[in-house]
Coordinates of C-alpha atoms in Angstrom, one line a residue:
X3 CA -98.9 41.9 -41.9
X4 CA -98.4 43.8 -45.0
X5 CA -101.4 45.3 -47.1
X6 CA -101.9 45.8 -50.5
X7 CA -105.3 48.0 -51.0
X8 CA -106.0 48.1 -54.3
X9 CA -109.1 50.1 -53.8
X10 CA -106.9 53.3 -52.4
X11 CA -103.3 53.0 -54.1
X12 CA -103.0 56.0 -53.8
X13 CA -102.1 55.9 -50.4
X14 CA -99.3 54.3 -48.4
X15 CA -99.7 51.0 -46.5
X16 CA -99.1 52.8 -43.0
X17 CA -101.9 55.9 -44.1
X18 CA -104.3 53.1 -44.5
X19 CA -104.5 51.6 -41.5
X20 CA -104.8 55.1 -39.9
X21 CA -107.6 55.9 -43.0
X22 CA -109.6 52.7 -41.4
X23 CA -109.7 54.1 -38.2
X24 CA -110.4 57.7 -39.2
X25 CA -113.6 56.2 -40.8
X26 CA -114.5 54.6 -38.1
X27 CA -114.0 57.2 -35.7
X28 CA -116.2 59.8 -38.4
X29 CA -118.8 56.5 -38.2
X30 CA -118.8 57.2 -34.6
X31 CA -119.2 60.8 -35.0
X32 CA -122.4 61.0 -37.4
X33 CA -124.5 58.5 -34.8
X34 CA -123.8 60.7 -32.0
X35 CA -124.7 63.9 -34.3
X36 CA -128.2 62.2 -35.3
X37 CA -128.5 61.3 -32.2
X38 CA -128.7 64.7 -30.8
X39 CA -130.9 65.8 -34.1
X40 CA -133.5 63.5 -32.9
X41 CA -133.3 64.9 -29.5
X42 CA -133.8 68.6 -30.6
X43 CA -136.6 67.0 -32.8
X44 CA -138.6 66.0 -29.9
X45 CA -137.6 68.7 -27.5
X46 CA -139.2 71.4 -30.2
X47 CA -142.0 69.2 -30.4
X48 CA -143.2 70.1 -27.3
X49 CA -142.9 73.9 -28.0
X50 CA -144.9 73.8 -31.6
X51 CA -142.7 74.4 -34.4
X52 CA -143.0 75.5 -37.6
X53 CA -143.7 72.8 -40.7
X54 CA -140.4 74.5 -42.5
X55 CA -138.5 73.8 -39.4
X56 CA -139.3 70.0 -39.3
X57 CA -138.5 69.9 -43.2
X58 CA -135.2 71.3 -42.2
X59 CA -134.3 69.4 -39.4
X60 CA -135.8 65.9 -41.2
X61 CA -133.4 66.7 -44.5
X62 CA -130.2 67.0 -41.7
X63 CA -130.7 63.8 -40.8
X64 CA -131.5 62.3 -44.1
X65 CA -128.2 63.8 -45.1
X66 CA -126.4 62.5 -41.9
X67 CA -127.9 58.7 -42.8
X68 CA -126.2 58.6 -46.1
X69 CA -122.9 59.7 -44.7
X70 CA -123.4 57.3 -42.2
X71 CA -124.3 54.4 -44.9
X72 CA -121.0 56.1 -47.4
X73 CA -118.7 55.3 -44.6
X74 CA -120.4 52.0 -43.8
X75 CA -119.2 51.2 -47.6
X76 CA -115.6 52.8 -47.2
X77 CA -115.1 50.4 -44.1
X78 CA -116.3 47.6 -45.9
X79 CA -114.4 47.8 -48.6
X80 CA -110.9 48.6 -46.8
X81 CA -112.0 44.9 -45.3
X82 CA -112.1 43.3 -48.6
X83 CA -108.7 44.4 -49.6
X84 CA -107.2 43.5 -46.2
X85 CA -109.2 39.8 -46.6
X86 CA -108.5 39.7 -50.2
X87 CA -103.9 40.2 -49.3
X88 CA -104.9 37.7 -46.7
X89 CA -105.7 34.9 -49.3
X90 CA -102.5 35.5 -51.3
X91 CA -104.1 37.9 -54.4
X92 CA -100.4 39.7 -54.5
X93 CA -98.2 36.0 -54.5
X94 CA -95.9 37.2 -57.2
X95 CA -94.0 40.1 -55.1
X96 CA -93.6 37.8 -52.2
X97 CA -92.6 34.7 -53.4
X98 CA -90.2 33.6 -50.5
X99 CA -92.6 34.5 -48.0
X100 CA -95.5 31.8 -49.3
X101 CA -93.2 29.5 -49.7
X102 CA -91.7 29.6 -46.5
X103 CA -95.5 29.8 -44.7
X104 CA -96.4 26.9 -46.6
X105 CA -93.3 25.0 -45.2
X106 CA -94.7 26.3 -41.8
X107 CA -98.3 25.0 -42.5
X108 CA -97.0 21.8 -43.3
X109 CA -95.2 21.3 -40.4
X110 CA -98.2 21.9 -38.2
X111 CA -100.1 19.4 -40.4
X112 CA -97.1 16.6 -40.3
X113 CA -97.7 16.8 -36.4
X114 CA -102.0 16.1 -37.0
X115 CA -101.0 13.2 -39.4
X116 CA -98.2 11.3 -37.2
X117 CA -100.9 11.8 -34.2
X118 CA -103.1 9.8 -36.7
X119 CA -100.8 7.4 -37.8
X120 CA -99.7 6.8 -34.2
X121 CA -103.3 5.9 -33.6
X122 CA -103.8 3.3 -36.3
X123 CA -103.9 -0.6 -36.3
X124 CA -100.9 -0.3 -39.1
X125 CA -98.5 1.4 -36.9
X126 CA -99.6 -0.7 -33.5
X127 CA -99.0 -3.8 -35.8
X128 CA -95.5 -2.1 -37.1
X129 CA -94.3 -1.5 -33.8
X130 CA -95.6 -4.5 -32.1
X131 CA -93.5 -6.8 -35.3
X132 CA -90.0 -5.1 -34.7
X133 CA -90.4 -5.5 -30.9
X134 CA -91.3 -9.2 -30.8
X135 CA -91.1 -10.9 -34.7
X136 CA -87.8 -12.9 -34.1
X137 CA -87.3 -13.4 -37.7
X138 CA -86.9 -9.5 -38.0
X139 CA -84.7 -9.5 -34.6
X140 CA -82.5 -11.8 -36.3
X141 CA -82.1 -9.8 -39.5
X142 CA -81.4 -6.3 -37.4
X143 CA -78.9 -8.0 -35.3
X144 CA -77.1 -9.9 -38.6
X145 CA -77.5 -6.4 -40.2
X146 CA -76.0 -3.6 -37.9
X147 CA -73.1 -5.9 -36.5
X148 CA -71.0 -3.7 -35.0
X149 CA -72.5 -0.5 -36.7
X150 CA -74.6 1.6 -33.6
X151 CA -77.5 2.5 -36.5
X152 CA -78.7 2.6 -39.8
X153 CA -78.9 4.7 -42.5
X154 CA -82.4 5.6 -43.8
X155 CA -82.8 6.6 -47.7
X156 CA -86.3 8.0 -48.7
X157 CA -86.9 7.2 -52.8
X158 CA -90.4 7.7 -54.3
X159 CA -92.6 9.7 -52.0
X160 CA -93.4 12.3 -53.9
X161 CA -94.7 15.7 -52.7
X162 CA -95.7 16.1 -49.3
X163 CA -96.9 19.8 -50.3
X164 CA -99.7 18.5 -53.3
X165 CA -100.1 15.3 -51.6
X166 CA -101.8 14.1 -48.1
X167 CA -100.7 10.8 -49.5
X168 CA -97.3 11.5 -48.9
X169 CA -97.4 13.2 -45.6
X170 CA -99.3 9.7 -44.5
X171 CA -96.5 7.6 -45.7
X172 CA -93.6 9.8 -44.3
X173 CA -95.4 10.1 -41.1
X174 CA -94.2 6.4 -40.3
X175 CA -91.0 6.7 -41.3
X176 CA -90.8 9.8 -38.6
X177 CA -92.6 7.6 -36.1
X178 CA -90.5 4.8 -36.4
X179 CA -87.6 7.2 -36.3
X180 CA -88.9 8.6 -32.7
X181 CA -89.7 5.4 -31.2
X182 CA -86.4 3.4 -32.2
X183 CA -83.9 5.4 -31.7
X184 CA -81.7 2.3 -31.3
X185 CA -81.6 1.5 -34.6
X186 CA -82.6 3.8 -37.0
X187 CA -79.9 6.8 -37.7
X188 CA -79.6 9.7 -40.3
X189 CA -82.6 9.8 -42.9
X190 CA -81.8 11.0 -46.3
X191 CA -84.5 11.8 -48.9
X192 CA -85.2 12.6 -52.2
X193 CA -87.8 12.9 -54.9
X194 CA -88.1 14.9 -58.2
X195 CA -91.0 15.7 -57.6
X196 CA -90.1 17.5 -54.5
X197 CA -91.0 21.7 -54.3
X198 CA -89.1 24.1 -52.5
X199 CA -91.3 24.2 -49.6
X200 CA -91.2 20.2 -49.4
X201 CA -87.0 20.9 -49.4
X202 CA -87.9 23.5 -45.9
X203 CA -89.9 20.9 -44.5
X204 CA -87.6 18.0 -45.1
X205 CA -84.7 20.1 -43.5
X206 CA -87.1 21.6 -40.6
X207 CA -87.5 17.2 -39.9
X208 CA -84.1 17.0 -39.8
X209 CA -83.7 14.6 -42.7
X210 CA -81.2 15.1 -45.2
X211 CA -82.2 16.4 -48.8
X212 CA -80.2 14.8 -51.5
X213 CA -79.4 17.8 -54.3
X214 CA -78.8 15.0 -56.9
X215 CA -81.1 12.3 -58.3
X216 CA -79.4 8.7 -58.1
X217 CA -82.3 6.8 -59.5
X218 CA -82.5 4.8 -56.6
X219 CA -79.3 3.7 -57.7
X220 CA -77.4 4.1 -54.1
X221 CA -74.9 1.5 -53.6
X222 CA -75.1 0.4 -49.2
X223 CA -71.7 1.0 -47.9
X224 CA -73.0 0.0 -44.3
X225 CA -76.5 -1.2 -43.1
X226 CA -78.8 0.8 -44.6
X227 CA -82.9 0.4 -44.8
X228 CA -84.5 2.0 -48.4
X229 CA -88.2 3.3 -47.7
X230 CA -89.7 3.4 -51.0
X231 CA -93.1 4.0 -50.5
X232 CA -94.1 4.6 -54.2
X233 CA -91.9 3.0 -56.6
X234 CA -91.7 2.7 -60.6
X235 CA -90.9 -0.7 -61.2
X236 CA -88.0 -0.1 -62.7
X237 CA -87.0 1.7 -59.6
X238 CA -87.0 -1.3 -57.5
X239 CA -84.3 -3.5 -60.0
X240 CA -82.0 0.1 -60.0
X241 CA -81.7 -0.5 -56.1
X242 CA -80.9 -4.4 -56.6
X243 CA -78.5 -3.9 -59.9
X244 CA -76.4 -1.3 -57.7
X245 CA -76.5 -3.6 -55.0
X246 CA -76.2 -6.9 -57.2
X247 CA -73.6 -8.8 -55.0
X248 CA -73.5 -10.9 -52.1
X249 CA -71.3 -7.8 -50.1
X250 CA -74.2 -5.3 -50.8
X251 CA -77.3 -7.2 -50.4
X252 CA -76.4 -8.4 -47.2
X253 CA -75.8 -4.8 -46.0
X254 CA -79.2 -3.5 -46.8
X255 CA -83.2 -4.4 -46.0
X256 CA -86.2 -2.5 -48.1
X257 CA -89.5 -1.3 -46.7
X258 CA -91.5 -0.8 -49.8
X259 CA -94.4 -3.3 -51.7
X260 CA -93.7 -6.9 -51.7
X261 CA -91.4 -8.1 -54.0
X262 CA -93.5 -11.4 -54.5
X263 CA -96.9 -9.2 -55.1
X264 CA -94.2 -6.8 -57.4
X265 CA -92.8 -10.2 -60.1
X266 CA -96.6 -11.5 -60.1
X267 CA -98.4 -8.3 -61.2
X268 CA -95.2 -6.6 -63.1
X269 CA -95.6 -7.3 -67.3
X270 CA -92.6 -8.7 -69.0
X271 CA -91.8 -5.6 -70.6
X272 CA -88.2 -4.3 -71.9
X273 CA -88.8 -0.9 -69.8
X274 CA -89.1 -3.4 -66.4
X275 CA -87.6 -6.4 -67.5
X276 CA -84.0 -5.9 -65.4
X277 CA -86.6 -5.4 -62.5
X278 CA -88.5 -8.7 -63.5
X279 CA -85.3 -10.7 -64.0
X280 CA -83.3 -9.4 -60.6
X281 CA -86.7 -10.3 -59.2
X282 CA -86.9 -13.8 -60.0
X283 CA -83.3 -14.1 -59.1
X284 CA -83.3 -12.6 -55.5
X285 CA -86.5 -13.8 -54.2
X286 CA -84.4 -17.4 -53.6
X287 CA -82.7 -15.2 -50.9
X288 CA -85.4 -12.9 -49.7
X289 CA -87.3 -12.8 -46.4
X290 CA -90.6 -11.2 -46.3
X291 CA -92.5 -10.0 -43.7
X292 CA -95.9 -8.6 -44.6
X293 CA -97.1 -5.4 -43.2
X294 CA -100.9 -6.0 -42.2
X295 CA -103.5 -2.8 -42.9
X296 CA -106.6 -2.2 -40.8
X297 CA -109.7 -2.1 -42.5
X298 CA -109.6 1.7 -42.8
X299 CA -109.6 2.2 -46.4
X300 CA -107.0 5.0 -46.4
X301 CA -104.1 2.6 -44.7
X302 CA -105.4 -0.2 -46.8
X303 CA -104.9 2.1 -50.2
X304 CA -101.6 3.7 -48.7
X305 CA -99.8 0.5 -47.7
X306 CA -101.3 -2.7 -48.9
X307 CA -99.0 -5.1 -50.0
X308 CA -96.1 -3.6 -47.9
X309 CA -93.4 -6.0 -46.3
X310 CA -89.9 -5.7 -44.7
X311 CA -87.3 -7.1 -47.2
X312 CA -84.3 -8.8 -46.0
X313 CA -81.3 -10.4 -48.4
X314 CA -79.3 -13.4 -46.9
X315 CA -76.9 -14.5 -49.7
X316 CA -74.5 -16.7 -49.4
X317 CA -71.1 -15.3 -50.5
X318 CA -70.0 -18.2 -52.3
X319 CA -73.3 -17.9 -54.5
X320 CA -72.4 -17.1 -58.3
X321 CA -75.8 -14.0 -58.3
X322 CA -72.6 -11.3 -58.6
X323 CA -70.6 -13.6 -60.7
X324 CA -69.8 -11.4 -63.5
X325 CA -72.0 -11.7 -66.4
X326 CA -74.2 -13.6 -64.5
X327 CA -77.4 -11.1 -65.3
X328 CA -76.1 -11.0 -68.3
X329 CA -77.1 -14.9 -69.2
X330 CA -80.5 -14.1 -67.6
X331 CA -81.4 -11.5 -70.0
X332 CA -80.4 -13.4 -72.9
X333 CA -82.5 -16.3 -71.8
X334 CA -85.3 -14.1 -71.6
X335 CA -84.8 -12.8 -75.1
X336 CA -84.9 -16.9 -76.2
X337 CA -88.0 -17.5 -74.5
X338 CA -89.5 -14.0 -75.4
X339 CA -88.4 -15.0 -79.2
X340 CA -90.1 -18.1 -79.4
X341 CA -93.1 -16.5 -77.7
X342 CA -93.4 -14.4 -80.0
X343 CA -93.5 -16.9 -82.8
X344 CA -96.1 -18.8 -81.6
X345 CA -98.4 -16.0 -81.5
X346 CA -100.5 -14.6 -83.9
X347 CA -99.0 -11.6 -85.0
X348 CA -98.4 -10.3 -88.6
X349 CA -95.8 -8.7 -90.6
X350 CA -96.4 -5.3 -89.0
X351 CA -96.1 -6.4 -85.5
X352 CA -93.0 -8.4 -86.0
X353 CA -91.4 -5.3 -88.2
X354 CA -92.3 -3.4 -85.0
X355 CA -90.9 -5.9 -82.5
X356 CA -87.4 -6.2 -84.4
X357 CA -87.2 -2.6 -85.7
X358 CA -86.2 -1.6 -82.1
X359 CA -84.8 -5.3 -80.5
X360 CA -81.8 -6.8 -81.6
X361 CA -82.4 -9.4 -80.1
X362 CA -80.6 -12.8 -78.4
X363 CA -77.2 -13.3 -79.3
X364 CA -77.3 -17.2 -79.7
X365 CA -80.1 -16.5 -82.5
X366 CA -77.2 -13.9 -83.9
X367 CA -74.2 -16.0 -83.8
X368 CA -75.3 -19.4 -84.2
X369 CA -77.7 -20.8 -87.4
X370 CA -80.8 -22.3 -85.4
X371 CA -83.5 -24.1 -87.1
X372 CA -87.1 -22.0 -87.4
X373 CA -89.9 -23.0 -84.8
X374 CA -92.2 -25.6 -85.5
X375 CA -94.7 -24.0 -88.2
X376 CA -92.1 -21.9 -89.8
X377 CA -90.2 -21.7 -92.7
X378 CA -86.3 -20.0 -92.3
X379 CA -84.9 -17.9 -95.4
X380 CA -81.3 -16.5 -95.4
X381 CA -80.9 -14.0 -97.4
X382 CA -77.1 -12.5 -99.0
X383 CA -76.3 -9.6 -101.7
X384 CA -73.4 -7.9 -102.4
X385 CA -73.0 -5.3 -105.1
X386 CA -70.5 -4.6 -108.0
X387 CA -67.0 -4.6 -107.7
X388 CA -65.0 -3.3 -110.3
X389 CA -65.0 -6.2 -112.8
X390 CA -67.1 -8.8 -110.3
X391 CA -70.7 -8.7 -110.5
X392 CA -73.5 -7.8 -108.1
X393 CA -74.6 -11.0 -106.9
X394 CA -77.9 -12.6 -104.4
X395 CA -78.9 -15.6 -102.8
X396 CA -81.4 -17.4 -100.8
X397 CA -81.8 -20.1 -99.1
X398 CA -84.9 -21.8 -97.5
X399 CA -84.9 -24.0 -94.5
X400 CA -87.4 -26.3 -93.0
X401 CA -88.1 -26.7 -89.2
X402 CA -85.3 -29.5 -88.8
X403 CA -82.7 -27.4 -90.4
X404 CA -82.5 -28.9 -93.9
X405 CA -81.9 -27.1 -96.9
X406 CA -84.9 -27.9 -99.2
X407 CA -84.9 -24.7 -102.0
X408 CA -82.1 -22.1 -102.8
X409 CA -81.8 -19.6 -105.6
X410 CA -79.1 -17.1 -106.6
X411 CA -78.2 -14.6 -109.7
X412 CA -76.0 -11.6 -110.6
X413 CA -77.6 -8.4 -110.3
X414 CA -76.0 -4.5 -111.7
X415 CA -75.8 -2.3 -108.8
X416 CA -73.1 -1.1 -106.8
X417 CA -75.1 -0.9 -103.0
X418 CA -75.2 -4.0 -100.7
X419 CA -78.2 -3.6 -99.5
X420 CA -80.0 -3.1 -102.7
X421 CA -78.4 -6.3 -103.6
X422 CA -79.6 -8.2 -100.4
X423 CA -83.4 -6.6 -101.0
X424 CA -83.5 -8.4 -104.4
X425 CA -82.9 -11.2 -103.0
X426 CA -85.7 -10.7 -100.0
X427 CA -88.0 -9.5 -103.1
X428 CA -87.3 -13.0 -105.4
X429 CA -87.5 -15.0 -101.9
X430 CA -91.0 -13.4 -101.3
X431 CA -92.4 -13.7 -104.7
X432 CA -91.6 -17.3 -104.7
X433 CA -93.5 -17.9 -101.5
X434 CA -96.3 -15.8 -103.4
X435 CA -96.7 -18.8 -106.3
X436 CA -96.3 -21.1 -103.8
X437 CA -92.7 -22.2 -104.0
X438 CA -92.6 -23.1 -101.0
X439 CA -96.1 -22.6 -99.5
X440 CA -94.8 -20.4 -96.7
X441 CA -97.5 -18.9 -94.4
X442 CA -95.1 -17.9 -91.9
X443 CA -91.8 -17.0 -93.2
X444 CA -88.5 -15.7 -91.1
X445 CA -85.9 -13.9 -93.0
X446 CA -82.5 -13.5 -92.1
X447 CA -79.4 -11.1 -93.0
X448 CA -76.1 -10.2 -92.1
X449 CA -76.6 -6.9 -93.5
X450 CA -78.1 -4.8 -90.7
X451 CA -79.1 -1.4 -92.8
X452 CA -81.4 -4.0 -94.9
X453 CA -83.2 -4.9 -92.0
X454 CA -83.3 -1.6 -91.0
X455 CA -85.1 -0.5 -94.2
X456 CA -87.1 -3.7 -94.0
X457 CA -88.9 -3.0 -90.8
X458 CA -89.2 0.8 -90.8
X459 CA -85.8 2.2 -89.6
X460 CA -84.6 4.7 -90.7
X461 CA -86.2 5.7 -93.5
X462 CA -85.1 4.2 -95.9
X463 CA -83.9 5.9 -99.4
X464 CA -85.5 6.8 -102.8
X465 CA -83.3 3.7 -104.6
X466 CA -84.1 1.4 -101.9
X467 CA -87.9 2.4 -101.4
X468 CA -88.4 1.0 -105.5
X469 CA -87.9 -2.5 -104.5
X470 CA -89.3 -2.0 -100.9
X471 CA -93.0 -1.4 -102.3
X472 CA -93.0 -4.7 -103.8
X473 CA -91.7 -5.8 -100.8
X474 CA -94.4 -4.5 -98.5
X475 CA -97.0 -5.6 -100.7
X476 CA -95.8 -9.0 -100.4
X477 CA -95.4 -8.7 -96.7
X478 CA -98.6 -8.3 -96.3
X479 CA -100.4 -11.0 -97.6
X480 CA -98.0 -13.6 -94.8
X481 CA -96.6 -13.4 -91.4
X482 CA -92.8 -12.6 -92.0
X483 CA -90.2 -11.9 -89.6
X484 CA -86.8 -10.1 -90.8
X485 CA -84.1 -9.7 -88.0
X486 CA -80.3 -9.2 -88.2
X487 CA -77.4 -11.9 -87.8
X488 CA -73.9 -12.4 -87.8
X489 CA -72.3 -12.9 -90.9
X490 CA -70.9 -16.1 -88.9
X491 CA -74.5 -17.5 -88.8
X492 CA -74.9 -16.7 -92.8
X493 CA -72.3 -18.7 -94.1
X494 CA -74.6 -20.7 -96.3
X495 CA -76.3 -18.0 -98.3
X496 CA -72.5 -15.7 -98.7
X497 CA -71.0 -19.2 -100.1
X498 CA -73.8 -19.9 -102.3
X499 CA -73.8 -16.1 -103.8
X500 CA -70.5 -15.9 -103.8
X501 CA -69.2 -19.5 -105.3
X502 CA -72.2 -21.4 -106.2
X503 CA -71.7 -23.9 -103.7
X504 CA -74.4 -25.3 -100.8
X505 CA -74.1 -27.8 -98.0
X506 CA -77.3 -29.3 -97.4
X507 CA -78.2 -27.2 -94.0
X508 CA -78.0 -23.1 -94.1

């Protein structure tokens, strides 16, 4: 081992050893010399000395105890050093060398953990399933066909060097890999949060280390079982969408947290929703076996609500048809849409919700009367052109799609969308005196910079922020919704601003 004494740098690392036992050998030395001083003490003793003699012979070995306690202190403190190099106080020189002896340290403590593991009621229960649960028999059989094995992928179990966690959950994974050999082949794995020494471990296992991160995006070219002991949400609807055919689904079967347990605890959010949607989709043609935990709290916290996941899906079932997801997501966006309108929210939350979301498409293409409780206005404004004037319109619509008010009027400016915020502005302050008595107002435009500026993005320019004040003044005193359409969709308003001319619905 090497040494770093910072005590004697002045010396090399082979001199100090040989320093150490030059002390102790001096040590040695200075008992056997006040050993013989003692000796001579008590011999003269007996012939009657003289008092100076005793003072004399009583100062040698005063003097020999304090070289005896200074070399005491030189031994100790060679110690320390050593100790000290022994917890790591000089890392930074040897980088490579910690990093490698925490690999090594890890492998000895993978070998404590599987013996555990072994031991529990989870992995008794595991084992005891895949040797006798016919259901699971008939999915391994349907499965490998005429493939000898299957391919093992490891997503999302972290770092097995910062976390016992991890060495817990990829100690069954190695168990299951020893005790059926029949079925399970090559184990790939990957993590980003994986260190260097977790990368020496992984390879000391034998498992393969993936160098780039797929996402958990890996689409099954044969039989292949995902272990996914930790998983984002999103992660899990990455696997399905790469998989999202009858082909690919059938090829593969997931070990990870129940997919059931997943949709029911998972909020309908847009940073999960493909997960949420594929989800509800797949579950028609899942089969779930629950994993049961013991009542030791670690297994319970490490692997409740695990199952086996199998796909069986018919091939003449539309789930890949193309655009098929597609459809789903829009009639999320529907149903999130009128959600959202029958909720409580005000101007800022909706300006929030439709700064960022554009949205269903049916609500862009098609002109759809407002919910129940609201009041539609389509706006329109186009600016001067050469000798034709700036002009604006509005029209208002009640809940069964009639046209009951409308206004319109030239205006001097050159920019669309200064031209279309007029209108919003005249729309508004009409609602204000109660023309109509709108408490909940939806405002829409073909002119997607407008709405932009309306619900704070981008910010918006000098010109355009002197009519927004009004505007946000006005916003804030009802609950108004302003989101982008099709100029298909706006018909109405452009024919009223641009010829004068209504038909009774927008």
């Amino acid at each position: 081992m090497d040494y770093n004494l910072h005590a004697t740098p002045q010396i090399g690392k082979g001199a100090q050893q040989t320093y150490l036992e030059h002390c102790i050998t001096l040590n040695f030395e200075i008992d056997l010399l006040i050993a013989w001083i003692h000796i001579v003490k008590v011999a003269l003793q007996w012939r009657s000395f003289t008092e100076a003699t005793g003072r004399f012979i009583d100062f040698v070995l005063s003097v020999s105890s304090c070289f005896k306690i200074v070399f005491k202190l030189l031994k100790a403190n060679i110690n320390l050093n050593l100790i000290k190099m022994d917890f790591g106080e000089d890392m930074e020189s040897n980088v490579d060398f910690h990093i490698k002896d925490e690999a090594k340290r890890m492998l000895k403590e993978i070998e404590l953990v599987k013996k555990n593991v072994e031991n529990s009621e989870l992995y008794a229960g595991m084992c005891l399933d895949l040797k006798q649960n016919k259901t699971i028999q008939k999915h391994f059989f349907r499965l490998l066909g005429y493939h000898s094995h299957a391919q093992v992928v490891i997503y999302g179990l972290g770092s097995t060097e910062y976390s016992f966690s991890s060495q817990f959950q990829l100690a069954v994974v190695l168990l299951l890999r020893r005790d059926f050999p029949n079925w399970i082949g090559n184990i790939e794995i990957y993590d980003p949060c994986m260190s260097t020494a977790d990368i020496i471990f992984f390879e000391k296992l034998g498992l393969e280390v993936l160098t780039n991160d797929e996402n958990c995006k890996r689409r099954a070219q044969r039989p292949t079982m995902f272990y996914m002991p930790n998983p984002c949400w999103y992660l899990i609807g990455n696997l399905l969408g790469a998989n999202w055919s009858s082909s690919c689904l059938n090829k593969i079967f997931v070990l990870t947290n129940s997919f059931s347990y997943t949709l029911t605890n998972t909020p309908r959010c847009r940073t999960v929703l493909e997960t949420v949607l594929r989800l509800e989709r797949i579950l028609d043609f899942t089969t779930e076996v629950d994993i049961g935990t013991s009542d030791n709290q670690t297994y319970a916290n490490l692997f409740s609500g695990f199952a086996w996941h199998f796909f069986d899906v018919d091939p003449n079932n539309d789930i890949d048809k193309p655009g098929c997801y597609w459809l789903d997501m829009q009639r999320h966006l529907e149903e999130e849409f009128l959600e959202n309108m029958k909720s409580d929210m005000n101007s800022e939350d909706f300006a929030e919700i439709w700064g960022n979301n554009r949205g269903a498409r049916r609500l862009r293409c098609n002109n759809i009367p407002p919910p129940p409780g609201w009041i539609k206005l389509n706006i329109y404004g186009i600016g001067r052109k050469g000798n034709q004037p700036g002009r604006y319109s509005g029209i208002f619509q009640d809940e069964k799609g009639k046209c009951f008010d409308m206004y319109r009027g030239d205006i001097d400016v050159e920019d669309n969308v200064i031209a279309g915020l007029d209108a919003l502005r005249i729309g508004l302050a009409g609602c204000m005196e109660g023309r109509p008595n709108a408490q909940k107002l939806i405002v829409e435009s073909d002119n997607v910079i407008l709405v932009h500026y309306v619900n704070g993005l981008p910010e918006p320019n000098d010109t355009a922020m002197r009519w927004l004040g009004e505007i946000f003044d006005m916003l804030q005193r009802i609950a108004c919704a302003v989101y982008h359409i099709y100029e298909e969709a706006n018909e109405a308003a452009r024919g009223l601003a641009l010829n004068g001319k209504c038909p009774n619905s927008a």
